[in-house]
Short mmCIF file of C-alpha atoms in Angstrom, two decimals:
data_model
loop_
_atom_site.label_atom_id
_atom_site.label_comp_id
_atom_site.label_asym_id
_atom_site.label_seq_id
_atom_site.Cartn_x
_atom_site.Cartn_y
_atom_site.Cartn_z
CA UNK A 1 -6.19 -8.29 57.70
CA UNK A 2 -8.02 -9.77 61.39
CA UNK A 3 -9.96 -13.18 60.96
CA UNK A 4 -12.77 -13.63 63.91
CA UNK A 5 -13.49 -17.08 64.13
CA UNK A 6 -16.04 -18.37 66.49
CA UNK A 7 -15.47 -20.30 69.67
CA UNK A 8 -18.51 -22.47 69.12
CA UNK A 9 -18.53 -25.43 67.57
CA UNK A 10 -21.31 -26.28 65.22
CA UNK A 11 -22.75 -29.80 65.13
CA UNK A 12 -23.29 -31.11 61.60
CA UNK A 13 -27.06 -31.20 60.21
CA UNK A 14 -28.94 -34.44 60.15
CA UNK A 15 -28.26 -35.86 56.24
CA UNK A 16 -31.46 -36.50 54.59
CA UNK A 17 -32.13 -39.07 52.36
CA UNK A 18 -33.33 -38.09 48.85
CA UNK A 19 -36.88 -39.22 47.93
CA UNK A 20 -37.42 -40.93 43.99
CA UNK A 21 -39.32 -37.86 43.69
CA UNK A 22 -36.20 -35.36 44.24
CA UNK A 23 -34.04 -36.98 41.95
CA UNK A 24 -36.30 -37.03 39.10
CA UNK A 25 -36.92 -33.49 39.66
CA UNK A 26 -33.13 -32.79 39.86
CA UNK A 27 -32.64 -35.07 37.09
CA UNK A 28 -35.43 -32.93 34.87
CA UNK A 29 -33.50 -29.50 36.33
CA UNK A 30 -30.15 -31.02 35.35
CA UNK A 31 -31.39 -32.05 31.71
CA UNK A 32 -32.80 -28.35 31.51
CA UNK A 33 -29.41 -26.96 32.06
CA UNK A 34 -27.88 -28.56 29.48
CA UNK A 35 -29.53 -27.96 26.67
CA UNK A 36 -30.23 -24.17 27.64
CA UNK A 37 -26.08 -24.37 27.86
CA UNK A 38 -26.08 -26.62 24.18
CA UNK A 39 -28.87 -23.76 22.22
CA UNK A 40 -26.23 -21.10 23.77
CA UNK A 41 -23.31 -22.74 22.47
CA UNK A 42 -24.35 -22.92 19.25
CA UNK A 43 -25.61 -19.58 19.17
CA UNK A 44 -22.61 -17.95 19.70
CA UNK A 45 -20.11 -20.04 18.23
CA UNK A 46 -18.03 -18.19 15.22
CA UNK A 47 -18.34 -20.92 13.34
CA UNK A 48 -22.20 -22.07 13.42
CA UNK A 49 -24.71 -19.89 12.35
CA UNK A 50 -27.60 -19.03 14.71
CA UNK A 51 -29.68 -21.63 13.05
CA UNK A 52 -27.18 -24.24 13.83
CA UNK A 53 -26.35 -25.18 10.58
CA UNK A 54 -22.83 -25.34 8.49
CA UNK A 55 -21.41 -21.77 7.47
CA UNK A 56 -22.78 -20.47 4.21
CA UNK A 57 -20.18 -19.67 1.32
CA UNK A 58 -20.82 -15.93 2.02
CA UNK A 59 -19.08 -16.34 5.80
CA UNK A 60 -15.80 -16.91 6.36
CA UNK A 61 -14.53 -17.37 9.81
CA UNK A 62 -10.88 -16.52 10.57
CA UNK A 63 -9.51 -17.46 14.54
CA UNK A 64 -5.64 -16.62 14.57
CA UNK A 65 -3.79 -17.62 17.78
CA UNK A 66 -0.31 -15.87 18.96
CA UNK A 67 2.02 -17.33 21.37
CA UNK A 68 2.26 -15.59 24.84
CA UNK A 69 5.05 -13.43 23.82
CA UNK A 70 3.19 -11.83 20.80
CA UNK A 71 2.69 -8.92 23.67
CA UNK A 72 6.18 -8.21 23.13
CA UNK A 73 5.25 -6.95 19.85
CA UNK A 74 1.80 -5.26 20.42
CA UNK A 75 0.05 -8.23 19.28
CA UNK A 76 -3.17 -9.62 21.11
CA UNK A 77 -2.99 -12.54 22.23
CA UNK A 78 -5.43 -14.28 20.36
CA UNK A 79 -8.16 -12.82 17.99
CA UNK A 80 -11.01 -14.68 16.17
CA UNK A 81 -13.07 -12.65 13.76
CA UNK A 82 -16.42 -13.78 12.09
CA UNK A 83 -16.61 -11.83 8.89
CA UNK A 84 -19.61 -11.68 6.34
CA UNK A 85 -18.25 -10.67 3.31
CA UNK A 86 -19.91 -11.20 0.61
CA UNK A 87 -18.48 -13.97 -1.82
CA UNK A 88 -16.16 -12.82 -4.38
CA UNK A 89 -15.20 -15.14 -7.11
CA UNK A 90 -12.29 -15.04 -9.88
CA UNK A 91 -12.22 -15.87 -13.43
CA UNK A 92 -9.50 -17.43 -15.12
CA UNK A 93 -6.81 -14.33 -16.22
CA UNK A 94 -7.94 -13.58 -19.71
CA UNK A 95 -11.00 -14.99 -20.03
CA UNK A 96 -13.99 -13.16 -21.15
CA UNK A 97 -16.71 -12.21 -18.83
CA UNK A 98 -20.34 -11.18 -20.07
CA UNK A 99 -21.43 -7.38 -19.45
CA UNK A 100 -24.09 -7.18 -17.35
CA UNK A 101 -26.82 -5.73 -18.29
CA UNK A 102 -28.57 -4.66 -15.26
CA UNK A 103 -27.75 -1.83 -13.32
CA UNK A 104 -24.79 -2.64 -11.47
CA UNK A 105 -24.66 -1.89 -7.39
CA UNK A 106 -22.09 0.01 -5.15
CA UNK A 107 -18.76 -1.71 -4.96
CA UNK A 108 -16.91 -1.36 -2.03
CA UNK A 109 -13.10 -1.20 -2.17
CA UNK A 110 -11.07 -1.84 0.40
CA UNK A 111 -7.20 -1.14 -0.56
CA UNK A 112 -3.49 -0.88 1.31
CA UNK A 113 0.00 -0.03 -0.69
CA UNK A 114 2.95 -2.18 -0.63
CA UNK A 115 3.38 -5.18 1.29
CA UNK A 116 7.00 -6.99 1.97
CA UNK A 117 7.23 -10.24 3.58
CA UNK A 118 11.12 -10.70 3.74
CA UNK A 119 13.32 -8.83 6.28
CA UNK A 120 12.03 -7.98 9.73
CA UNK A 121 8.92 -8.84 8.09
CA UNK A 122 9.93 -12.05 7.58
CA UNK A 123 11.25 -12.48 10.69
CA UNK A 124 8.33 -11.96 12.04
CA UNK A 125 6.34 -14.47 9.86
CA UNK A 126 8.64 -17.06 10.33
CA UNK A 127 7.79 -16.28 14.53
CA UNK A 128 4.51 -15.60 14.30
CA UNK A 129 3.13 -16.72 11.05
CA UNK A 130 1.70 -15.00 8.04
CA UNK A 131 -1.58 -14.82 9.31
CA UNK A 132 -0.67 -12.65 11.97
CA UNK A 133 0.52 -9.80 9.57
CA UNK A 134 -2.63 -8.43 8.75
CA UNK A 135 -4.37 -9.13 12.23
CA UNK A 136 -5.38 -5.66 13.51
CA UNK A 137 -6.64 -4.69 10.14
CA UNK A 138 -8.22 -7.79 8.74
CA UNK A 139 -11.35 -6.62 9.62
CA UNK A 140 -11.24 -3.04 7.17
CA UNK A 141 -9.95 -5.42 4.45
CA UNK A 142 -12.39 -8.40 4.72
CA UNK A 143 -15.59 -6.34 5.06
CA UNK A 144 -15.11 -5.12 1.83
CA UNK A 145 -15.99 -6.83 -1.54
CA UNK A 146 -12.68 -6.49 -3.17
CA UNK A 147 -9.96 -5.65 -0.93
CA UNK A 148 -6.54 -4.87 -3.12
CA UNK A 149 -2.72 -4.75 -2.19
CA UNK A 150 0.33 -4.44 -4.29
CA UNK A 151 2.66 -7.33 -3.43
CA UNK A 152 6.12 -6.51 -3.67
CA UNK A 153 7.90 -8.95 -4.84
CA UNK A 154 7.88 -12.75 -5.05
CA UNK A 155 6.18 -15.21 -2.31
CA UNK A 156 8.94 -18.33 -2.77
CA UNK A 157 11.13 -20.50 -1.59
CA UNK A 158 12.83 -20.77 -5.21
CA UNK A 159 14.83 -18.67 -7.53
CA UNK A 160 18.39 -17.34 -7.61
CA UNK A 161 19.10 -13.62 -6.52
CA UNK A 162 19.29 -11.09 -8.91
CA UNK A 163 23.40 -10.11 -7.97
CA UNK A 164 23.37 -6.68 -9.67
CA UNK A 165 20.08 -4.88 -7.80
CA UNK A 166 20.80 -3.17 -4.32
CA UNK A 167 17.60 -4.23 -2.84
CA UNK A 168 15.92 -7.80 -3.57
CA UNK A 169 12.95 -9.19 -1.94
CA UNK A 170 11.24 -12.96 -1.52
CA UNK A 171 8.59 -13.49 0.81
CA UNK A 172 7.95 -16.28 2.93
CA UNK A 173 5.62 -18.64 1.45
CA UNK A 174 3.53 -18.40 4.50
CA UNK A 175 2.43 -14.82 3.45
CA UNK A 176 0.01 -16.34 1.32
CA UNK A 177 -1.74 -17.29 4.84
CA UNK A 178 -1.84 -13.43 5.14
CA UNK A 179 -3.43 -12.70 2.55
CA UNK A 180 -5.96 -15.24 2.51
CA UNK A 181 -7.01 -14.88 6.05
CA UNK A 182 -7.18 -10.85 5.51
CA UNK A 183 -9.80 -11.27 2.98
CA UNK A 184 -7.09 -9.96 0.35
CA UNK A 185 -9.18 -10.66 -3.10
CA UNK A 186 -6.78 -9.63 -5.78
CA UNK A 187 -2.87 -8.53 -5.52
CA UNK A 188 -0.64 -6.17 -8.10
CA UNK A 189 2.29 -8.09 -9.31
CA UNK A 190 3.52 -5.75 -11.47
CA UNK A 191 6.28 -3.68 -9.72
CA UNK A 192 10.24 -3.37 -9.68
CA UNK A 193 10.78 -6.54 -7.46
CA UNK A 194 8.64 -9.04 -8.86
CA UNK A 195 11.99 -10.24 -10.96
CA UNK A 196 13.90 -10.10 -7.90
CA UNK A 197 14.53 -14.10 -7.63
CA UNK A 198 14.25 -14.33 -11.23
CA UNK A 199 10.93 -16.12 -13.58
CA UNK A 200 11.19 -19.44 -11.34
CA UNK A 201 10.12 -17.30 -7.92
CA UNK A 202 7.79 -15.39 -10.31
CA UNK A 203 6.12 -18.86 -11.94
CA UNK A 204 5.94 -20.30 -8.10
CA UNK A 205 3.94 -16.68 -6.98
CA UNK A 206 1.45 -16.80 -9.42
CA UNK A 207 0.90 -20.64 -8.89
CA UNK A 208 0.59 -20.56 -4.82
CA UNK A 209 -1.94 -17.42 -5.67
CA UNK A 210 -3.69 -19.67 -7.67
CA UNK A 211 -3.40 -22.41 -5.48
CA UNK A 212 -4.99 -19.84 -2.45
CA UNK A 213 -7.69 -18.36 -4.77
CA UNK A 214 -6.21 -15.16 -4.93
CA UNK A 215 -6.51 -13.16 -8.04
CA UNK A 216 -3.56 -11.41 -9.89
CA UNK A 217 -2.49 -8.90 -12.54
CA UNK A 218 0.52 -7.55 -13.59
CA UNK A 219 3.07 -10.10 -14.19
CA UNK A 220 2.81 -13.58 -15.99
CA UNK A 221 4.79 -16.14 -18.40
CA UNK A 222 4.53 -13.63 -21.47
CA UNK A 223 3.30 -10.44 -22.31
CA UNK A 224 0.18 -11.50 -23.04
CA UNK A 225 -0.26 -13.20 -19.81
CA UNK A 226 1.50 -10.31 -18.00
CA UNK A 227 -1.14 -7.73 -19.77
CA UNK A 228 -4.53 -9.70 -18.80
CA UNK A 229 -6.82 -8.32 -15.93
CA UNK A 230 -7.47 -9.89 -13.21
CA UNK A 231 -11.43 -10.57 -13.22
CA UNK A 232 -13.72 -10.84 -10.69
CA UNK A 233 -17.77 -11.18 -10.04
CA UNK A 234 -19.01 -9.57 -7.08
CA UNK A 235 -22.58 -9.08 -5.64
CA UNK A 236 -22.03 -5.19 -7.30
CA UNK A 237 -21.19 -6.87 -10.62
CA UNK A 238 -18.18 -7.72 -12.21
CA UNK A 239 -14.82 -6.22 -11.79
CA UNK A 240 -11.37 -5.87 -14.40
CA UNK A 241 -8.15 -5.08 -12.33
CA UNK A 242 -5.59 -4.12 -14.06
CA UNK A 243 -1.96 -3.13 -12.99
CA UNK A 244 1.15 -1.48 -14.29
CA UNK A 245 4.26 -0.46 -13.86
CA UNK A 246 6.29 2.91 -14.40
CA UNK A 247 9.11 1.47 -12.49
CA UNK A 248 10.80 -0.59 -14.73
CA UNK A 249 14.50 -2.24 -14.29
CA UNK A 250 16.65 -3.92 -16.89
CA UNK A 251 15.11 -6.84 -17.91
CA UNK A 252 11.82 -7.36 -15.51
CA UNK A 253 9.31 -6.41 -18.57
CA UNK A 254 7.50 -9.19 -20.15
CA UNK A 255 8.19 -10.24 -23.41
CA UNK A 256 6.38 -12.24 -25.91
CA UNK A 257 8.51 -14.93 -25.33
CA UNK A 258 10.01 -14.19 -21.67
CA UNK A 259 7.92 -13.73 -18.60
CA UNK A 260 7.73 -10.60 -16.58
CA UNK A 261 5.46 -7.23 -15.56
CA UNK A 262 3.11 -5.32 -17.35
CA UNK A 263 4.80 -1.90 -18.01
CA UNK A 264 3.41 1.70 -18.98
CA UNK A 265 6.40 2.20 -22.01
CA UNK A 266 6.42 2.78 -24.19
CA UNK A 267 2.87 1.98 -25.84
CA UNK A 268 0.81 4.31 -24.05
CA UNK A 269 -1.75 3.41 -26.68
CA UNK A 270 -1.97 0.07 -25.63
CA UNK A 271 -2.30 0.82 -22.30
CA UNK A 272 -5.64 2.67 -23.26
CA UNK A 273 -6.64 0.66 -25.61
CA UNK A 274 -6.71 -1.94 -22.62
CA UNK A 275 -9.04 0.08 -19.97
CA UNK A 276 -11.44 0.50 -22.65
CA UNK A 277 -11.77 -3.14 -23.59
CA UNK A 278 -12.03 -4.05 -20.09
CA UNK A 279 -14.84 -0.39 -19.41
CA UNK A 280 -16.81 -2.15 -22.03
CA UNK A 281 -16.65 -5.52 -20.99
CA UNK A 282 -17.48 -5.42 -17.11
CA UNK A 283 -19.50 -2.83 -15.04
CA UNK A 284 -16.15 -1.38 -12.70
CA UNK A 285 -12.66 -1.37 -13.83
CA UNK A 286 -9.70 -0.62 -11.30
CA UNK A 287 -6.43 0.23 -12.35
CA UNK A 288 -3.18 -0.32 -10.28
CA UNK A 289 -0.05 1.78 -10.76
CA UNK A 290 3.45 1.52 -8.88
CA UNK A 291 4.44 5.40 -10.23
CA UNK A 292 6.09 8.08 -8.99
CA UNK A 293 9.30 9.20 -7.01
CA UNK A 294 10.41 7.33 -3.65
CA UNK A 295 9.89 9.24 -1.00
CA UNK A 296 8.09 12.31 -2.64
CA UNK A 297 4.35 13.52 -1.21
CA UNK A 298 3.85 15.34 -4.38
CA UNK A 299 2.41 13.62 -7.12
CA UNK A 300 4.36 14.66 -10.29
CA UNK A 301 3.26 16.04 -13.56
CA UNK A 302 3.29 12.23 -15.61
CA UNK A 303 1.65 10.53 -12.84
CA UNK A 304 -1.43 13.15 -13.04
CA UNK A 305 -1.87 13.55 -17.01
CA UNK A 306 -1.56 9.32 -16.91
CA UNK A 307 -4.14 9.24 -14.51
CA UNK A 308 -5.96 11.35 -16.72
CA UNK A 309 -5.67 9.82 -19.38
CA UNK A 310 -6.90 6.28 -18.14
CA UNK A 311 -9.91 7.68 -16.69
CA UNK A 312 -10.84 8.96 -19.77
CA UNK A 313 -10.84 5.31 -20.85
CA UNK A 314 -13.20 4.01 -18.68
CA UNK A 315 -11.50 3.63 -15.53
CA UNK A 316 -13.29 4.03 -11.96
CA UNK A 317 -10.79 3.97 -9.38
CA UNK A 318 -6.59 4.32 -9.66
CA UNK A 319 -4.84 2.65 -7.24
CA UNK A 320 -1.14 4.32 -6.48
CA UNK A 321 1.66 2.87 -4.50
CA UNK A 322 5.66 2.90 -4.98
CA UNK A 323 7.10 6.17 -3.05
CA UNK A 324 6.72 4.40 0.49
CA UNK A 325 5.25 7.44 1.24
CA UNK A 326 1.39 8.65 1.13
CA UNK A 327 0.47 10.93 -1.86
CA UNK A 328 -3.00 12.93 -2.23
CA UNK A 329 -6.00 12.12 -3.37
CA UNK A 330 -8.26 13.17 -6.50
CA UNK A 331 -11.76 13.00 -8.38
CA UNK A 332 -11.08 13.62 -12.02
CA UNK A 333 -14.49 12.98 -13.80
CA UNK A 334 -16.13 12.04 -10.34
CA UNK A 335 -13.97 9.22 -10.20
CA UNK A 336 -11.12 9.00 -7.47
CA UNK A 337 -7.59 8.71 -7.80
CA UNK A 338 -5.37 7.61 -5.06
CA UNK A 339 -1.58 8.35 -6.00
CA UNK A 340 0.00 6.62 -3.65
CA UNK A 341 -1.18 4.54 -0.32
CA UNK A 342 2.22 4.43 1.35
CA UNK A 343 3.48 1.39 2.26
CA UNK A 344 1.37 -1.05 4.20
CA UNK A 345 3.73 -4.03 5.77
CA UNK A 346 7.20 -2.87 5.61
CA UNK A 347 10.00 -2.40 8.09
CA UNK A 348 10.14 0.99 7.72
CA UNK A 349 13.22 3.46 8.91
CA UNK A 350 11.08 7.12 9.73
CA UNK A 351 7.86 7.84 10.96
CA UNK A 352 6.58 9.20 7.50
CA UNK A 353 7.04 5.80 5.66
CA UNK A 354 5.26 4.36 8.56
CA UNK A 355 2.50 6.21 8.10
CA UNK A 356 -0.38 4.66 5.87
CA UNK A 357 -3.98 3.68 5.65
CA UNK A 358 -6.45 1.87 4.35
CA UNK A 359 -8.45 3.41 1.75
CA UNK A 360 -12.15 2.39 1.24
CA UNK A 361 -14.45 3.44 -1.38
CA UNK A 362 -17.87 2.71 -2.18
CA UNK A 363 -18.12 3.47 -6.10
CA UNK A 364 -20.85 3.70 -7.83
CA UNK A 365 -21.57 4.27 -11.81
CA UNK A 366 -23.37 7.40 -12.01
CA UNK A 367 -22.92 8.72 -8.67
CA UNK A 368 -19.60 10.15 -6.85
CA UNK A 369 -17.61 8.00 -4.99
CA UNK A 370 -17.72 7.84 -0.86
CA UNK A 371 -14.66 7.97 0.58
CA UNK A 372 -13.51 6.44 3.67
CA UNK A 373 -9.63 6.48 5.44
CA UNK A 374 -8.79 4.92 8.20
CA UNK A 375 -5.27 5.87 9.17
CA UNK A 376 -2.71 3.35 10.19
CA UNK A 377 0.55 3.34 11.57
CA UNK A 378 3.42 0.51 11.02
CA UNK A 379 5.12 -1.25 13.88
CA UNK A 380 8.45 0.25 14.09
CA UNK A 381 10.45 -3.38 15.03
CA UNK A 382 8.36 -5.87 12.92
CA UNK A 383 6.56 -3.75 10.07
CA UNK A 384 3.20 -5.24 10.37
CA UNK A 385 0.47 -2.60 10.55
CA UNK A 386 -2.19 -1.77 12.96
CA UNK A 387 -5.05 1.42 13.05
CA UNK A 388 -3.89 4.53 15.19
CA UNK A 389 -6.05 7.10 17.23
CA UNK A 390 -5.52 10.24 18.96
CA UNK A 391 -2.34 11.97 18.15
CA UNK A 392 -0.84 9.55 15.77
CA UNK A 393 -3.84 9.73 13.58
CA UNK A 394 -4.70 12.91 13.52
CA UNK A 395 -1.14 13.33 12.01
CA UNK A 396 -1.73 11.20 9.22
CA UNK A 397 -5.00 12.34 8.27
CA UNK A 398 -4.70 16.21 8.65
CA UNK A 399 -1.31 15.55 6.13
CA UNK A 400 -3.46 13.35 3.41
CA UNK A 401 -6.08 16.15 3.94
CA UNK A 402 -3.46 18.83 2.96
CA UNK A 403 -2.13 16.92 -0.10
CA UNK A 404 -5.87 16.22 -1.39
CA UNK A 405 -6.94 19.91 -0.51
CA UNK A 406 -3.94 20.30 -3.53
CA UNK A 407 -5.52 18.34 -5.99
CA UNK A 408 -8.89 19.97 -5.13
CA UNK A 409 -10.62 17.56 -3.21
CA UNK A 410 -11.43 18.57 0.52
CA UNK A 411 -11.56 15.86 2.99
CA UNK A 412 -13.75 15.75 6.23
CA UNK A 413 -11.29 14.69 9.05
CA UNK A 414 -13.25 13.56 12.47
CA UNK A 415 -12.83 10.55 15.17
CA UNK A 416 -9.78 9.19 13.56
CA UNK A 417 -11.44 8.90 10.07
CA UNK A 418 -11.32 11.35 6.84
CA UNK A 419 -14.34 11.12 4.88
CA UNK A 420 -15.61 12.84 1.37
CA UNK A 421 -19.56 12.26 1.50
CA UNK A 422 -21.13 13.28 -1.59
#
């Protein structure tokens, strides 16, 4: 590129002196400026309101930072969210909760499979932190009232290995950050890992969920406490989660006197007799289930008359998860069933158990349930998950569309999404 400078030289301008009358005009400008800058400020801040005041308990503000090299694994590098979900608050397990008597709302239910935080996982946690897990899909999760996962095994630092099982996991403690900052309301404990590091890791789970606000179900010191629902008041009404498992090793169920899970054997008639007590005690009840053969699409004969079976009870949403891959889904009784979500932060080793979503459903008492599915697709190095388009989702959704078509319920698949409007 050619410069043209001039031959001339210029002369400098004559400097003139400011009169008292400039300055307090530019003194009046400059004062101007800054508070126009100042109302701005706090107008867009994610942390202040636009009146200016503190954050109300129904906003929660998450800002998660990665290091330069979270590009490396398709990461941004920084994200900071303002969410408005509406509060959601637990009771005590066990403890009774009033029905309410007024009509209750539409609950929406935002919900993802199984979630590991050891292995590559955990690798990554320990690199990144636990809050950067669920960063690409926080915002499906958190917008909902009650957003649901199944937690796969402990979150400790304690415990010994169980020696005799092939596959054991512990998460880092820092997963709890994950969770928290994802807007994850209420976890299933009750699967075939939970025993993994034995009732110490188990005891220090439920205590750091505690500790983070996060409801359980599914697992506890006893039977009793292993049996209980997980309850919850939401601006729809209140909510009884409960959660099972079908897959049950030697040992892991809960006792009257030793702790463990919550399993489906062999009282089937306690299992009912426990989604009626919760039907008739608060306005929505979900039910969790790890069920089902690894690795199947096809939901199997037990898993369908169960599922039955517990909506008959009272139940208005089944939540599946176990075979690492996606199952169909189904309205029995207008209500939905979800067999299995796939997993949903795992270190997968194909591309079908890396392909998941998150389910979200808008229930409703005497009215069919929406259905929402936003398809999602699990980094292949670190696990961690992250929405897909194009291609990738139109994969995932045209196969949950064929396994639902199965069970009788059609799905609407368009821009990346599979709906069932009513």
């Amino acid at each position: 590129m050619t410069f043209l400078h001039s031959s001339r030289r210029c002369s400098p301008a004559p400097v003139r002196r400011l009169s008292n009358r400039d300055l307090a005009i530019a003194a009046v400008l400059l004062w101007a400026m800054v508070a126009g800058l100042t109302v701005l400020y706090l107008r867009h801040r994610p942390d202040v309101p636009a009146s200016g005041v503190a954050p109300s308990a129904e906003v929660a503000v998450v800002a998660t930072t990665f290091p330069a090299a979270s590009t490396a694994v398709g990461l941004p590098s920084s994200t900071a969210t303002q969410l408005t979900k509406p509060p959601t608050t637990s009771a005590s397990t066990g403890s009774s909760l009033a029905t309410t008597t007024t009509q209750p709302r539409e609950l929406l239910v935002a919900a993802g499979g199984d979630v590991l935080g050891d292995r590559k996982v955990g690798d990554f946690i320990d690199h990144y932190g636990g809050g950067a897990v669920f960063a690409k899909i926080q915002p499906f999760l958190a917008s909902a009232q009650l957003a649901f996962v199944n937690l796969e095994g402990p979150i400790s630092d304690q415990g010994q290995r169980a020696a005799w099982k092939e596959y054991t996991f512990r998460a880092r403690p820092a997963l709890v950050d994950g969770l928290l900052q994802a807007g994850i309301d209420v976890v299933s404990l009750a699967n075939n890992h939970a025993l993994d590091y034995g009732p110490a890791a188990l005891r220090d789970t439920i205590a750091r969920l505690d500790r983070a606000g996060i409801s359980h179900a599914g697992a506890g010191a006893d039977a009793t406490q292993a049996s209980a629902p997980a309850l919850l008041t939401t601006p729809a009404g209140t909510v009884s989660v409960l959660a099972f498992t079908d897959i049950i090793p030697g040992g892991f169920a809960a006792t009257a006197k030793t702790p463990g899970v919550n399993v489906t054997t062999p009282d089937r008639k306690r299992l009912l007799e426990a989604v009626r007590a919760a039907a008739a005690k608060t306005d929505f009840v979900i039910v969790s289930f790890h069920w089902g053969t690894e690795y199947d699409p096809s939901a199997d004969q037990n898993q369908r008359e169960l599922a039955h079976r517990v909506i008959d009870a009272g139940a208005d949403l089944i939540i599946g998860h176990h075979p690492h891959v996606i199952q169909g889904l189904e309205l029995y009784r207008d209500r939905l069933i979800a067999y299995s979500l796939g997993d949903f932060v795992w270190d997968h080793w194909s591309r079908e158990t890396g392909e998941t979503f998150v389910l979200r459903v808008t229930l409703a008492r005497s009215a069919l349930p929406v259905i929402e599915v936003v398809p999602v697709y699990l980094d292949e190095v670190t696990g961690v998950p992250a929405p897909i388009s194009g291609e990738g989702a139109a994969r995932i959704l045209g196969r949950l569309a064929r396994l639902s078509a199965d069970l009788g319920l059609n799905l609407t698949v368009a821009e990346d999404r599979a709906w069932f409007r009513p």
